[in-house]
PDB file of C-alpha atoms and ligand atoms in Angstrom:
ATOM      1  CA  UNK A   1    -118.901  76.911  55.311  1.00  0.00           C
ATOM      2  CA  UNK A   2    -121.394  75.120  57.651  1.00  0.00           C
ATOM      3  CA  UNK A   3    -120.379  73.571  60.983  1.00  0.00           C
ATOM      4  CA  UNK A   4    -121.054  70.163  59.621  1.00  0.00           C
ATOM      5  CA  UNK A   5    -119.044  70.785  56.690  1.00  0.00           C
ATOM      6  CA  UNK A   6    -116.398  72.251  59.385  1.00  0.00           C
ATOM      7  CA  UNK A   7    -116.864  68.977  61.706  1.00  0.00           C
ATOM      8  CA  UNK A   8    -116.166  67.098  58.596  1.00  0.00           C
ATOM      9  CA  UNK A   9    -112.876  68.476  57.500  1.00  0.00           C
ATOM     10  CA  UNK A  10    -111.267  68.876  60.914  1.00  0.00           C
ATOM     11  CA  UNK A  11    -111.745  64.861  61.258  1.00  0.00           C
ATOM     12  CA  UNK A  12    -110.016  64.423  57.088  1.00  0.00           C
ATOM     13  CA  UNK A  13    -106.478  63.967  57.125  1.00  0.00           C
ATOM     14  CA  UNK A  14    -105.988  66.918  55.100  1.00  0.00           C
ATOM     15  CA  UNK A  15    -108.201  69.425  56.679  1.00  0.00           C
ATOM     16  CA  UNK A  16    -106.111  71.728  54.726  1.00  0.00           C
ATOM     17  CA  UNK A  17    -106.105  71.003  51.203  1.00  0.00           C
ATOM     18  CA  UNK A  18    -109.716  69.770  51.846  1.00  0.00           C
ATOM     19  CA  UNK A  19    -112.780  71.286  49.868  1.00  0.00           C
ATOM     20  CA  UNK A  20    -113.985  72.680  52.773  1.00  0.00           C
ATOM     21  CA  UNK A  21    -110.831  73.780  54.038  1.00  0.00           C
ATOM     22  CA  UNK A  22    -110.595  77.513  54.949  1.00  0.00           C
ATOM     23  CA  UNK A  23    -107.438  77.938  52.114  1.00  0.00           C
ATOM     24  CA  UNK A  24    -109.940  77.217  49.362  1.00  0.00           C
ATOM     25  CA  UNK A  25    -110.420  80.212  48.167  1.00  0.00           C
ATOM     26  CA  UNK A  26    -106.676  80.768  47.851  1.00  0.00           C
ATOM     27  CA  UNK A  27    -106.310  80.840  43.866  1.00  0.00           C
ATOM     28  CA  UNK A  28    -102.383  79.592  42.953  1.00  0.00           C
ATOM     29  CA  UNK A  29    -101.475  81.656  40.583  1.00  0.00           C
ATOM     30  CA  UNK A  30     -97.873  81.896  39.099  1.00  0.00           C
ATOM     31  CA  UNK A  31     -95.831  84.361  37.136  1.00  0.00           C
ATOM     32  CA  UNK A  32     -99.943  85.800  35.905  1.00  0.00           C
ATOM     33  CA  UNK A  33    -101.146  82.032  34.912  1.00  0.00           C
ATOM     34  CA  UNK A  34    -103.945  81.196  36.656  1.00  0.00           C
ATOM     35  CA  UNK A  35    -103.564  77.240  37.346  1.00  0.00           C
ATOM     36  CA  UNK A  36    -107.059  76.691  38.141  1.00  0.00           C
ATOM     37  CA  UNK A  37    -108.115  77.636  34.791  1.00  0.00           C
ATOM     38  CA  UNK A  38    -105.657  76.133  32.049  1.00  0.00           C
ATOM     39  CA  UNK A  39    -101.847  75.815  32.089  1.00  0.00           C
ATOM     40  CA  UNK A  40     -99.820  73.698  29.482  1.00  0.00           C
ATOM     41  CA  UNK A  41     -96.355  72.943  30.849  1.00  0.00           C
ATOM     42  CA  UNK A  42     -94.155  71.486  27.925  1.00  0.00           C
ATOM     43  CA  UNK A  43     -90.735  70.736  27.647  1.00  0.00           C
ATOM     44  CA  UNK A  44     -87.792  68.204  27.347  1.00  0.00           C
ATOM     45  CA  UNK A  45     -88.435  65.363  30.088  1.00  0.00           C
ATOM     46  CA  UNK A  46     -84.291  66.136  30.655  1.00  0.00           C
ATOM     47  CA  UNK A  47     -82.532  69.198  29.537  1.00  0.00           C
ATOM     48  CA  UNK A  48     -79.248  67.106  27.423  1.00  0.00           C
ATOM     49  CA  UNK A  49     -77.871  70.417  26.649  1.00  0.00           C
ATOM     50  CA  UNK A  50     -78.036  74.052  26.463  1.00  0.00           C
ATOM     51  CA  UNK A  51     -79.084  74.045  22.849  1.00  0.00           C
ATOM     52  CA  UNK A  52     -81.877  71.781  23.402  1.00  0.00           C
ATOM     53  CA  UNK A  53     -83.747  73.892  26.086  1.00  0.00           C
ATOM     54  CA  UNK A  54     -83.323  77.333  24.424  1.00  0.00           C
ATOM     55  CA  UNK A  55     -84.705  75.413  21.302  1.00  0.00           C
ATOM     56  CA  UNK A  56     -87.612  74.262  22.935  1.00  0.00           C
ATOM     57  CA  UNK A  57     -87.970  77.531  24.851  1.00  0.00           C
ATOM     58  CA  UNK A  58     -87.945  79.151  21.607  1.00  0.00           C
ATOM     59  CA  UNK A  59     -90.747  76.738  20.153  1.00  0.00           C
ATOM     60  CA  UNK A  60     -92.752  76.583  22.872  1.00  0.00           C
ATOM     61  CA  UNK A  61     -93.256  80.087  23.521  1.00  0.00           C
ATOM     62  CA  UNK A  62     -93.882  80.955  20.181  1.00  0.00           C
ATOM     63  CA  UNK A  63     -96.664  78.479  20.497  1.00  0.00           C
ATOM     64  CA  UNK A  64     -98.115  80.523  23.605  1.00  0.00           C
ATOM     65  CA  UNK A  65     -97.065  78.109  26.220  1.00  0.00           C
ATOM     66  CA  UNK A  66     -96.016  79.819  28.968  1.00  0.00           C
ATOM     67  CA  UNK A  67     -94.348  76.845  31.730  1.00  0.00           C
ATOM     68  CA  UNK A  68     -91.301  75.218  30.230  1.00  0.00           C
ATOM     69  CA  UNK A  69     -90.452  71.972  31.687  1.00  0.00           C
ATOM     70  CA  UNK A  70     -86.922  70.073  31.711  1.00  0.00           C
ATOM     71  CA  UNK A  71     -85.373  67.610  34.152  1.00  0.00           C
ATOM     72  CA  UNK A  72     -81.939  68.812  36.116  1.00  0.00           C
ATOM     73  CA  UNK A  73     -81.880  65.820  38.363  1.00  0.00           C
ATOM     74  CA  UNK A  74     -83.308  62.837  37.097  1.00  0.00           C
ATOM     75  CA  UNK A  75     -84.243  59.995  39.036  1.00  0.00           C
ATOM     76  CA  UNK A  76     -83.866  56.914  36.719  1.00  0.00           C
ATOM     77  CA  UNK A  77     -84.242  53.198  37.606  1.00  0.00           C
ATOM     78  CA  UNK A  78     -80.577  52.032  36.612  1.00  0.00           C
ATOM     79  CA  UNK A  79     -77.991  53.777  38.001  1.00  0.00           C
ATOM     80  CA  UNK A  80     -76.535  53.903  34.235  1.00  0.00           C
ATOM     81  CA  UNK A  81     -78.996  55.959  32.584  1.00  0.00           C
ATOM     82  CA  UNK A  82     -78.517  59.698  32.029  1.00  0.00           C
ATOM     83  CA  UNK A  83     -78.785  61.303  35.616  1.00  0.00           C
ATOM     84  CA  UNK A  84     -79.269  64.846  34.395  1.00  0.00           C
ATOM     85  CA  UNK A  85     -76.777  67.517  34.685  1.00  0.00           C
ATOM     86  CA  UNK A  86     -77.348  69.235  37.453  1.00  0.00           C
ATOM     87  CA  UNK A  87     -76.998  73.138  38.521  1.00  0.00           C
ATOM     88  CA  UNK A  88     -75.550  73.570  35.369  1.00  0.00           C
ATOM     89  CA  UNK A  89     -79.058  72.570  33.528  1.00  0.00           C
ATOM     90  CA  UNK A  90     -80.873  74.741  36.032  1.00  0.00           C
ATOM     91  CA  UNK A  91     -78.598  77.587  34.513  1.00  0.00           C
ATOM     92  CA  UNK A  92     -79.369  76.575  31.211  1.00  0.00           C
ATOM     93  CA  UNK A  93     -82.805  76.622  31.602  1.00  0.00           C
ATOM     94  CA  UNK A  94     -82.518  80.118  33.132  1.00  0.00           C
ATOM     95  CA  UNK A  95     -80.960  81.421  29.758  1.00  0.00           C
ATOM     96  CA  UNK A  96     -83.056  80.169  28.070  1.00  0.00           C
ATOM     97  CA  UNK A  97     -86.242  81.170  29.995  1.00  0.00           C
ATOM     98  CA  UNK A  98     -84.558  85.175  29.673  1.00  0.00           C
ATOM     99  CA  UNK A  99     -84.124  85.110  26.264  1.00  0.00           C
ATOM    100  CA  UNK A 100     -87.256  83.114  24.857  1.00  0.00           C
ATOM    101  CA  UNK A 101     -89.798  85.326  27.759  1.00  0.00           C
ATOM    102  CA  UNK A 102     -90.856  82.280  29.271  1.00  0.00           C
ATOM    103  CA  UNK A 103     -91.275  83.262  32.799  1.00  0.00           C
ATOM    104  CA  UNK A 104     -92.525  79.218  34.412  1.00  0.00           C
ATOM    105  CA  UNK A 105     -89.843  76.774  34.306  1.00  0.00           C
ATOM    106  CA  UNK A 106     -90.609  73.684  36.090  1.00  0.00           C
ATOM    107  CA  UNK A 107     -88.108  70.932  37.109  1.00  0.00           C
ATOM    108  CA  UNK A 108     -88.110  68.174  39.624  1.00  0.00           C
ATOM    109  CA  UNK A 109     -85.994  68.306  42.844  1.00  0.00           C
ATOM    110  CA  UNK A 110     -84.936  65.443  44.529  1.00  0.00           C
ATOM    111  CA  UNK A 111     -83.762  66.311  47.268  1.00  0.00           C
ATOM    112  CA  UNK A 112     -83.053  69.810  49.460  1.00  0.00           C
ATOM    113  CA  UNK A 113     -80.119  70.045  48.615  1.00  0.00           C
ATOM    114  CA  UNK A 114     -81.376  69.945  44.681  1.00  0.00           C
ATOM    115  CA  UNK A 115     -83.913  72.863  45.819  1.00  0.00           C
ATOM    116  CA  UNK A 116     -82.011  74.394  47.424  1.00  0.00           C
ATOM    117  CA  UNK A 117     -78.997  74.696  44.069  1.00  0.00           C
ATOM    118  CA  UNK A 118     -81.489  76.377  42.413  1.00  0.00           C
ATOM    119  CA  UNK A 119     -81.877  79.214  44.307  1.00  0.00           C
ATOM    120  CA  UNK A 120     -77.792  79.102  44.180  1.00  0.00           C
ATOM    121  CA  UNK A 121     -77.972  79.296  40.515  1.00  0.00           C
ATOM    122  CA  UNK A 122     -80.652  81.624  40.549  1.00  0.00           C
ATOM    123  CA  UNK A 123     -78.636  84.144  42.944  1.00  0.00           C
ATOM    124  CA  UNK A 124     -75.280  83.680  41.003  1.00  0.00           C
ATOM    125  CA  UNK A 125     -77.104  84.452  37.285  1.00  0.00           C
ATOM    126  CA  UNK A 126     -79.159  87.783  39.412  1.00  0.00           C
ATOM    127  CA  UNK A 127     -82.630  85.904  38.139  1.00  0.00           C
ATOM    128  CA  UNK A 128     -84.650  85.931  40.422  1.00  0.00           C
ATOM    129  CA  UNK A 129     -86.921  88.755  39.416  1.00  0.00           C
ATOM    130  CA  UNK A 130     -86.916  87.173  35.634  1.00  0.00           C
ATOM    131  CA  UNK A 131     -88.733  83.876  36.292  1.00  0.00           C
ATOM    132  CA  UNK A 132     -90.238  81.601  39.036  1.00  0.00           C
ATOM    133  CA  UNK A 133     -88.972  77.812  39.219  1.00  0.00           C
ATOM    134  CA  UNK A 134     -91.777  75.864  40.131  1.00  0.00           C
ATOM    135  CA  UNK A 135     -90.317  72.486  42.094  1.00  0.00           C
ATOM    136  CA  UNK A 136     -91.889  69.239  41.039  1.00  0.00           C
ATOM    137  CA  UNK A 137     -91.258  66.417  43.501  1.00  0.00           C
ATOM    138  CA  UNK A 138     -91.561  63.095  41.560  1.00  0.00           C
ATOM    139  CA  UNK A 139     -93.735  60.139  41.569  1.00  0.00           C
ATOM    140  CA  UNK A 140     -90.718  58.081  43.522  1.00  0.00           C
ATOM    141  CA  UNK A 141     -90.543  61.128  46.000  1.00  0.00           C
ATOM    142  CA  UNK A 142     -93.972  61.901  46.205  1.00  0.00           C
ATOM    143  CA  UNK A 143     -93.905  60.600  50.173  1.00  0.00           C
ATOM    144  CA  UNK A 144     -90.681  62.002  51.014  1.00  0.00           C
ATOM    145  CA  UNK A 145     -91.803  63.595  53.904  1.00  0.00           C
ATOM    146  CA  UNK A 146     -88.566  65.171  55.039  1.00  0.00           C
ATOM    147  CA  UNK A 147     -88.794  66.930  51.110  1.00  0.00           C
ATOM    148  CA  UNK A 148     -92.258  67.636  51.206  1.00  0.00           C
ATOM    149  CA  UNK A 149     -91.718  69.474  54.881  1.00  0.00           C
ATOM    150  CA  UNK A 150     -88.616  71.393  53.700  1.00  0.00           C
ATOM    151  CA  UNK A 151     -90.613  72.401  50.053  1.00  0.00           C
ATOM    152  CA  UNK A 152     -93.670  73.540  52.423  1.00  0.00           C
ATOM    153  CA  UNK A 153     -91.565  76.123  54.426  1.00  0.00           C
ATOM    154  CA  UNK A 154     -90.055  77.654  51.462  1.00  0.00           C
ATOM    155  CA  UNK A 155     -92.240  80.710  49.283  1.00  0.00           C
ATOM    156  CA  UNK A 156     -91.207  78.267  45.777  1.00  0.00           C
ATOM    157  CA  UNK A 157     -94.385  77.028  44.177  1.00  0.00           C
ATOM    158  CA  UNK A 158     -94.808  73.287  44.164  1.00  0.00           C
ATOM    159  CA  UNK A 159     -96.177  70.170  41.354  1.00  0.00           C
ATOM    160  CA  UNK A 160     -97.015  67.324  43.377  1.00  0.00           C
ATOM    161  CA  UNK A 161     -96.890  64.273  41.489  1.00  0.00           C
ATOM    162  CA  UNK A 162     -98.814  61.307  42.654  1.00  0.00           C
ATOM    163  CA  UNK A 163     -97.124  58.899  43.952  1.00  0.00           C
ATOM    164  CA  UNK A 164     -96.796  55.416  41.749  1.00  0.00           C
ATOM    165  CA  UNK A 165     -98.089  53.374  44.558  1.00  0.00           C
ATOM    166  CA  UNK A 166    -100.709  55.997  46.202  1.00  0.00           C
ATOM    167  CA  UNK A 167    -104.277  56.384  46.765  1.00  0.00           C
ATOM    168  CA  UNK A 168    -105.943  59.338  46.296  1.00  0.00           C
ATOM    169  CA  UNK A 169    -106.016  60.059  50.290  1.00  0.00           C
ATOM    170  CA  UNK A 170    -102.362  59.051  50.221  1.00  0.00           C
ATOM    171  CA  UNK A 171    -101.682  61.922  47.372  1.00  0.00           C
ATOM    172  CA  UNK A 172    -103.803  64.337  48.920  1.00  0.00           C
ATOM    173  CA  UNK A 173    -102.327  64.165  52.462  1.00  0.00           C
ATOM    174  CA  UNK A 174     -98.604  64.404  51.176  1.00  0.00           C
ATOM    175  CA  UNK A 175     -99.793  67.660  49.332  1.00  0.00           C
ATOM    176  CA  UNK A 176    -101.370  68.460  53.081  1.00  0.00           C
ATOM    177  CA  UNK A 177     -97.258  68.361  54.133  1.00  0.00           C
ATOM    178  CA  UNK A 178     -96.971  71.219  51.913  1.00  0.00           C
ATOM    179  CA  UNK A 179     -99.944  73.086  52.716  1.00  0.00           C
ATOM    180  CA  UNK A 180     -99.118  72.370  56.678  1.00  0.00           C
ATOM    181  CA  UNK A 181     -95.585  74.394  56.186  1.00  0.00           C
ATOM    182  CA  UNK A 182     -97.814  77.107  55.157  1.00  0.00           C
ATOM    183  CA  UNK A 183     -97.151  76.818  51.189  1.00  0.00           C
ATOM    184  CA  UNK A 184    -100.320  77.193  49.926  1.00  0.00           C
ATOM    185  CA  UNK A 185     -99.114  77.387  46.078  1.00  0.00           C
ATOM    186  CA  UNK A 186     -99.320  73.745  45.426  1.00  0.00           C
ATOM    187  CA  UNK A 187    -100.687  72.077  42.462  1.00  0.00           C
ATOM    188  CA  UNK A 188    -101.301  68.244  42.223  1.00  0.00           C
ATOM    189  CA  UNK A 189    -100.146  66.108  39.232  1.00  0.00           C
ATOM    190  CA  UNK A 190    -101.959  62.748  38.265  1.00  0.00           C
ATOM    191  CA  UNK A 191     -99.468  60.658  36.292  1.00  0.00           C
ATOM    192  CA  UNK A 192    -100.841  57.028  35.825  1.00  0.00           C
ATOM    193  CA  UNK A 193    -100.256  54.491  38.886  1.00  0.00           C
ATOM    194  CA  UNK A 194     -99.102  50.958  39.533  1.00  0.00           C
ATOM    195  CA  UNK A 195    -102.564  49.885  41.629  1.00  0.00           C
ATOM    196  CA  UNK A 196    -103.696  47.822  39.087  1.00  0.00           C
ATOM    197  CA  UNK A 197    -102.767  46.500  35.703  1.00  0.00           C
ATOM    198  CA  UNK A 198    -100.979  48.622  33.622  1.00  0.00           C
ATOM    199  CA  UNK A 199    -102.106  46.494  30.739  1.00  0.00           C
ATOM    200  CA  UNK A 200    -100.327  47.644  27.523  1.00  0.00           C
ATOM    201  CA  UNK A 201     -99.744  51.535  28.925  1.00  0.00           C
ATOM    202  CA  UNK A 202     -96.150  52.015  30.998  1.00  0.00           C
ATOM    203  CA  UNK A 203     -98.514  52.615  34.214  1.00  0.00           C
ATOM    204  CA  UNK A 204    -102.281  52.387  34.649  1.00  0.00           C
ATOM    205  CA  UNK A 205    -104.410  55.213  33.421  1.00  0.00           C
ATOM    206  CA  UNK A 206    -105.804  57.625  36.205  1.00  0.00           C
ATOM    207  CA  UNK A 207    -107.714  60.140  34.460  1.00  0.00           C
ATOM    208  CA  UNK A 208    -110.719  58.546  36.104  1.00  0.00           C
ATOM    209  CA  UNK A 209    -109.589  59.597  38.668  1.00  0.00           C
ATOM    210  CA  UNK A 210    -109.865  63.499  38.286  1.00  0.00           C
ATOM    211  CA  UNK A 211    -113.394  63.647  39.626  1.00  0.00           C
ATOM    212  CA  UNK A 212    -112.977  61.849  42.513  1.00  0.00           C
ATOM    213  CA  UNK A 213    -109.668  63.851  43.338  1.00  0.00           C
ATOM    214  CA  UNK A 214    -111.657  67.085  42.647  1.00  0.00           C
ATOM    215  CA  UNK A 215    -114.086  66.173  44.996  1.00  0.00           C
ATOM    216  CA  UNK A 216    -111.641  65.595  47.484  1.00  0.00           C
ATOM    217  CA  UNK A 217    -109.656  69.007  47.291  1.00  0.00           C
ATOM    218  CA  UNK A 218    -109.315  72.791  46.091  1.00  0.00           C
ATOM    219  CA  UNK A 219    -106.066  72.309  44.853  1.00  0.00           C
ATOM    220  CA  UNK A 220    -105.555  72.447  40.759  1.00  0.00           C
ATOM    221  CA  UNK A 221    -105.115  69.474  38.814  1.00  0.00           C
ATOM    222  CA  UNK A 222    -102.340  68.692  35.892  1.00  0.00           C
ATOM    223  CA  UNK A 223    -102.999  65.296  34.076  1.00  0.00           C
ATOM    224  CA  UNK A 224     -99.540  63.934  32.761  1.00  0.00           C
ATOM    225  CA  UNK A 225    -100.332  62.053  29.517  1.00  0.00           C
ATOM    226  CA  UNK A 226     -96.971  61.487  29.195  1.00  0.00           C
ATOM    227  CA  UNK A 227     -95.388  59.807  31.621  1.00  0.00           C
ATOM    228  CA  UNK A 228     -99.152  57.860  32.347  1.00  0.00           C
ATOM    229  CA  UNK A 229     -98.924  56.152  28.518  1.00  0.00           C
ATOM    230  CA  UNK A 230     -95.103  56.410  27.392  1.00  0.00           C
ATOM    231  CA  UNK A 231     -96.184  56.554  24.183  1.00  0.00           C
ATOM    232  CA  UNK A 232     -96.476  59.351  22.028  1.00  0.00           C
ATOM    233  CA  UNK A 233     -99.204  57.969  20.036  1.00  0.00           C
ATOM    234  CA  UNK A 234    -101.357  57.927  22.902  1.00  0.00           C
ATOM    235  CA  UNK A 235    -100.356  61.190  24.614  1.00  0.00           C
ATOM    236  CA  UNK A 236    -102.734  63.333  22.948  1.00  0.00           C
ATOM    237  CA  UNK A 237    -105.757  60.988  23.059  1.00  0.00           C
ATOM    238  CA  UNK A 238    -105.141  60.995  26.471  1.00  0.00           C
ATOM    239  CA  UNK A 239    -104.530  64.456  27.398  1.00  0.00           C
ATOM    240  CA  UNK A 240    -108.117  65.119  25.932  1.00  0.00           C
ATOM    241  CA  UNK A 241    -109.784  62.382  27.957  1.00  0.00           C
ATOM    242  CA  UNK A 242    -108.301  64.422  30.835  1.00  0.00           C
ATOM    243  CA  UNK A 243    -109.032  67.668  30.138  1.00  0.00           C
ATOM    244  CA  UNK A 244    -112.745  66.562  29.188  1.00  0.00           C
ATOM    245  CA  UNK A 245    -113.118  65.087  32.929  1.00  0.00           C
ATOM    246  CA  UNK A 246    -112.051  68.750  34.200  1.00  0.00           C
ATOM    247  CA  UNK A 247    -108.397  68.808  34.364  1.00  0.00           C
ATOM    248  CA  UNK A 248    -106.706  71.931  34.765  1.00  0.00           C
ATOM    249  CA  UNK A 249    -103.794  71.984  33.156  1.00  0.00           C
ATOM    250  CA  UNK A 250    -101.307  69.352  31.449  1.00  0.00           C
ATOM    251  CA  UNK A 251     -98.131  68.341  31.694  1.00  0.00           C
ATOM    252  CA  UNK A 252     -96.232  66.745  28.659  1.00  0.00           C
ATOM    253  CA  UNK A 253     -92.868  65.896  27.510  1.00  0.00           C
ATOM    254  CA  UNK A 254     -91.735  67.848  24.477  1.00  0.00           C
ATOM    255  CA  UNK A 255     -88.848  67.659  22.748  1.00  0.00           C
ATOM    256  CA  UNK A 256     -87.657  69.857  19.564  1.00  0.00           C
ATOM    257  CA  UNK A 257     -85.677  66.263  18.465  1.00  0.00           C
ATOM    258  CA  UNK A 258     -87.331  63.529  20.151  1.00  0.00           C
ATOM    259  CA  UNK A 259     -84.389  61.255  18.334  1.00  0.00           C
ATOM    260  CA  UNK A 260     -81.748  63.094  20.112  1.00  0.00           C
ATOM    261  CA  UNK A 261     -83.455  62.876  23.932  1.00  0.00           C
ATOM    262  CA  UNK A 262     -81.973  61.077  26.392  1.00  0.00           C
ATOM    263  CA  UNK A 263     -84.647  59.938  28.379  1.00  0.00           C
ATOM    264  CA  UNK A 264     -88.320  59.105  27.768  1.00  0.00           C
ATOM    265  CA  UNK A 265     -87.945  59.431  24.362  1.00  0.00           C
ATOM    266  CA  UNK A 266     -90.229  57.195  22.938  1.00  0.00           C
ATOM    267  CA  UNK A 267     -93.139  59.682  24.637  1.00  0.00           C
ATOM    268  CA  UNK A 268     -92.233  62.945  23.093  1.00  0.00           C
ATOM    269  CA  UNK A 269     -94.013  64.940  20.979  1.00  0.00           C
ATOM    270  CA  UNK A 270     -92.713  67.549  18.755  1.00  0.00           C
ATOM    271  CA  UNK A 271     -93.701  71.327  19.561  1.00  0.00           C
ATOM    272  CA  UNK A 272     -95.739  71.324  16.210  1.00  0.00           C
ATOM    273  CA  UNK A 273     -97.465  67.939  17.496  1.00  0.00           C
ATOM    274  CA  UNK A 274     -98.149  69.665  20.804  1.00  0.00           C
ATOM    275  CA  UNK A 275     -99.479  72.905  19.167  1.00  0.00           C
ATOM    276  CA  UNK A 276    -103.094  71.625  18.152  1.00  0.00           C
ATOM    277  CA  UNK A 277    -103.414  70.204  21.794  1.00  0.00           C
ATOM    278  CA  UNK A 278    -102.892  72.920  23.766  1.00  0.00           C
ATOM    279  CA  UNK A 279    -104.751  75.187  21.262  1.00  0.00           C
ATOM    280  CA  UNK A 280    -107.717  72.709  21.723  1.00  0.00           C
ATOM    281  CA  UNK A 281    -107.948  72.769  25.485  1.00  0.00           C
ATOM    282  CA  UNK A 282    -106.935  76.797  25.924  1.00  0.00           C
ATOM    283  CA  UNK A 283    -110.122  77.450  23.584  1.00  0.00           C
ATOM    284  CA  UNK A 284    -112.085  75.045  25.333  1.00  0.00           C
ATOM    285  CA  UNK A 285    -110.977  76.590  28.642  1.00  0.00           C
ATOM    286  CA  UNK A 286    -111.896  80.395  27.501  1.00  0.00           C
TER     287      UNK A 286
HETATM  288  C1  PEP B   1     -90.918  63.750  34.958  1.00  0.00           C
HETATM  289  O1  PEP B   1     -91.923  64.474  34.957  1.00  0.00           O
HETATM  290  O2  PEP B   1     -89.912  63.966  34.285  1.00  0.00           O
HETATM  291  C2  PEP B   1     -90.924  62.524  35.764  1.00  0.00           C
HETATM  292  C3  PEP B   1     -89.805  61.847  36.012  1.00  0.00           C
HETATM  293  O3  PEP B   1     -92.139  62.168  36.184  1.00  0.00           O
HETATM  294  P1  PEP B   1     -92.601  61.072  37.258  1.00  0.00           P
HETATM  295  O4  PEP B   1     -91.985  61.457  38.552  1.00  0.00           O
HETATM  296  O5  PEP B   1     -94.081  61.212  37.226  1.00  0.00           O
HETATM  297  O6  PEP B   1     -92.128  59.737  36.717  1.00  0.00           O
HETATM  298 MN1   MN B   2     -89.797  61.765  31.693  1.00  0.00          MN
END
C-alpha cells in the first residue's frame, strides 16, 4: 500500500474494512469454505420444527451445500406473526447440522442476549467442536450499534445484512463496528433496500450495487435474492444477475415444503429448485 492510498483510508470512515485497509488480506474463511470464493447458504427462512430443519439439512447437503440457514428469533412486523422458537430451534438446528454433516448453520440474532443462548445451547448439547454458528444481524438491526459492538468482541463469525434504509457508506461503517472489536470474520449481505421504489419487487433491487460495494471494501459479498424479490419466481433470475456482477456467495430461503412455512413463504424454493442454481454459480466459480 502507498502512502496516498494510506492517507486515503485513515480519512474513510471505515479505515478498517476499507480496500486499502491493512486487514485486507485477511481471507474469512469458515468451517474450510472459503467466502471470498463461492458459498451458498440455504435453508428455511424460520426453523417451524425439528422435522423441518433435519429435512432440509438432509436435502441440502446432499446437494453439496455446505451453510444451512434457519431463523430462531424472528423479527416480524406484527407482533402476531410466528416469532420463532427460540433456543429450542438453535438446538434443533444443532441436531440436525450433526447428523446431516453440515458444519455452517447461520441464524439471525437479535439481540445479545439471543447470541449469547446460542453458545448456551451449544455448551449444554457439547457442540461446539461439531459446527460453527455464524450470527446474522438483520436488515432492521443492521445499525444496532450496541449489537454490532457486542458481535465484534466475540470470536463468532458474522453476516451483515444491509440495512433497509442504508447507503452503502452507512452498511460499510456498521460492518467497521465489527471489524473495530477486532472480529475480522465478517461478511456483508446485500438484500434489496427501501431508497427508492420498490416497484413491483417487496424492496428495491441492489445487485447494482455489488460493484460499487466491492470497490469500497475487502469484505465478501452474499446477494440475498430472496428476501430482495419475495418471490420465488424471481429468486433465481436474480441470484444470477448477482453472481454475474461478482457476488460471492448467496443467500436464499429454502424450504423442503414451502406450503407448510411459516414465514416468507411465498419466496421459497424447493431444494431441487435450488440445486441447478447453486450448481451454476459453484462451476462458474471453479
Ligand atoms: C432473514 O434472512 O431471514 C431475514 C429476516 O432477512 P432480512 O433481515 O434481510 O429481512
Ligand atoms: Mn425470511
Amino acid at each position: 500500500m502507498n502512502a496516498c492510498t494510506m492517507q486515503n483510508a485513515a480519512t474513510v470512515k471505515y479505515p478498517l474494512a476499507h480496500r486499502a485497509s491493512p486487514l485486507a488480506a485477511h481471507r474469512v474463511v469458515i468451517e474450510g469454505v472459503d467466502f471470498h470464493e463461492f458459498v451458498s447458504i440455504a435453508g428455511p427462512c424460520a426453523i417451524e420444527t425439528p422435522e423441518v430443519i433435519l429435512q432440509a439439512a438432509h436435502e441440502l447437503s446432499r446437494l453439496g451445500i455446505r451453510a444451512l440457514r434457519g431463523g430462531c428469533w424472528k423479527p416480524r412486523t406484527s407482533p402476531y406473526d410466528f416469532q420463532g422458537h427460540g433456543a429450542d430451534a438453535v438446538k434443533w438446528a444443532i441436531n440436525a447440522c450433526r447428523e446431516s454433516g453440515v458444519r455452517i448453520f447461520v441464524t439471525e440474532v437479535v439481540s445479545v442476549e439471543a447470541d449469547q443462548a446460542i453458545d448456551r445451547a451449544l455448551d449444554e448439547l457439547g457442540a461446539h467442536n461439531d459446527l460453527t454458528i455464524v450470527r446474522q444481524v438483520g436488515t432492521r438491526n443492521a445499525q444496532n450499534f450496541e449489537l454490532l459492538k457486542h458481535l465484534g468482541t466475540r470470536p463468532n463469525p458474522v453476516l451483515l445484512k444491509r440495512g433497509m434504509g442504508n447507503t452503502l457508506e452507512e452498511f460499510v461503517c456498521a460492518a467497521e463496528y465489527l471489524l473495530a472489536g477486532g472480529n475480522q470474520d465478517v461478511a456483508l449481505c446485500l438484500r434489496g433496500h427501501r431508497l427508492d421504489d420498490a416497484q413491483d419487487m417487496r424492496f428495491a433491487l441492489d445487485y447494482e450495487d455489488i460493484p460499487q460495494l466491492q470497490a469500497m471494501t475487502w469484505l465478501p459479498i452474499i446477494y440475498d435474492p430472496s428476501h430482495s424479490t419475495g418471490l420465488k419466481q424471481a429468486v433465481i433470475p436474480i441470484a444470477r444477475e448477482a453472481y454475474a456482477r461478482g457476488a460471492n456467495g448467496l443467500l436464499v430461503d429454502v424450504h423442503p415444503d414451502p406450503t407448510q412455512a411459516l414465514c416468507d413463504a411465498k419466496q421459497a424454493l424447493l431444494p431441487g429448485e435450488f440445486e441447478a442454481l447453486h450448481h451454476h454459480c459453484l462451476s462458474a466459480a471453479a
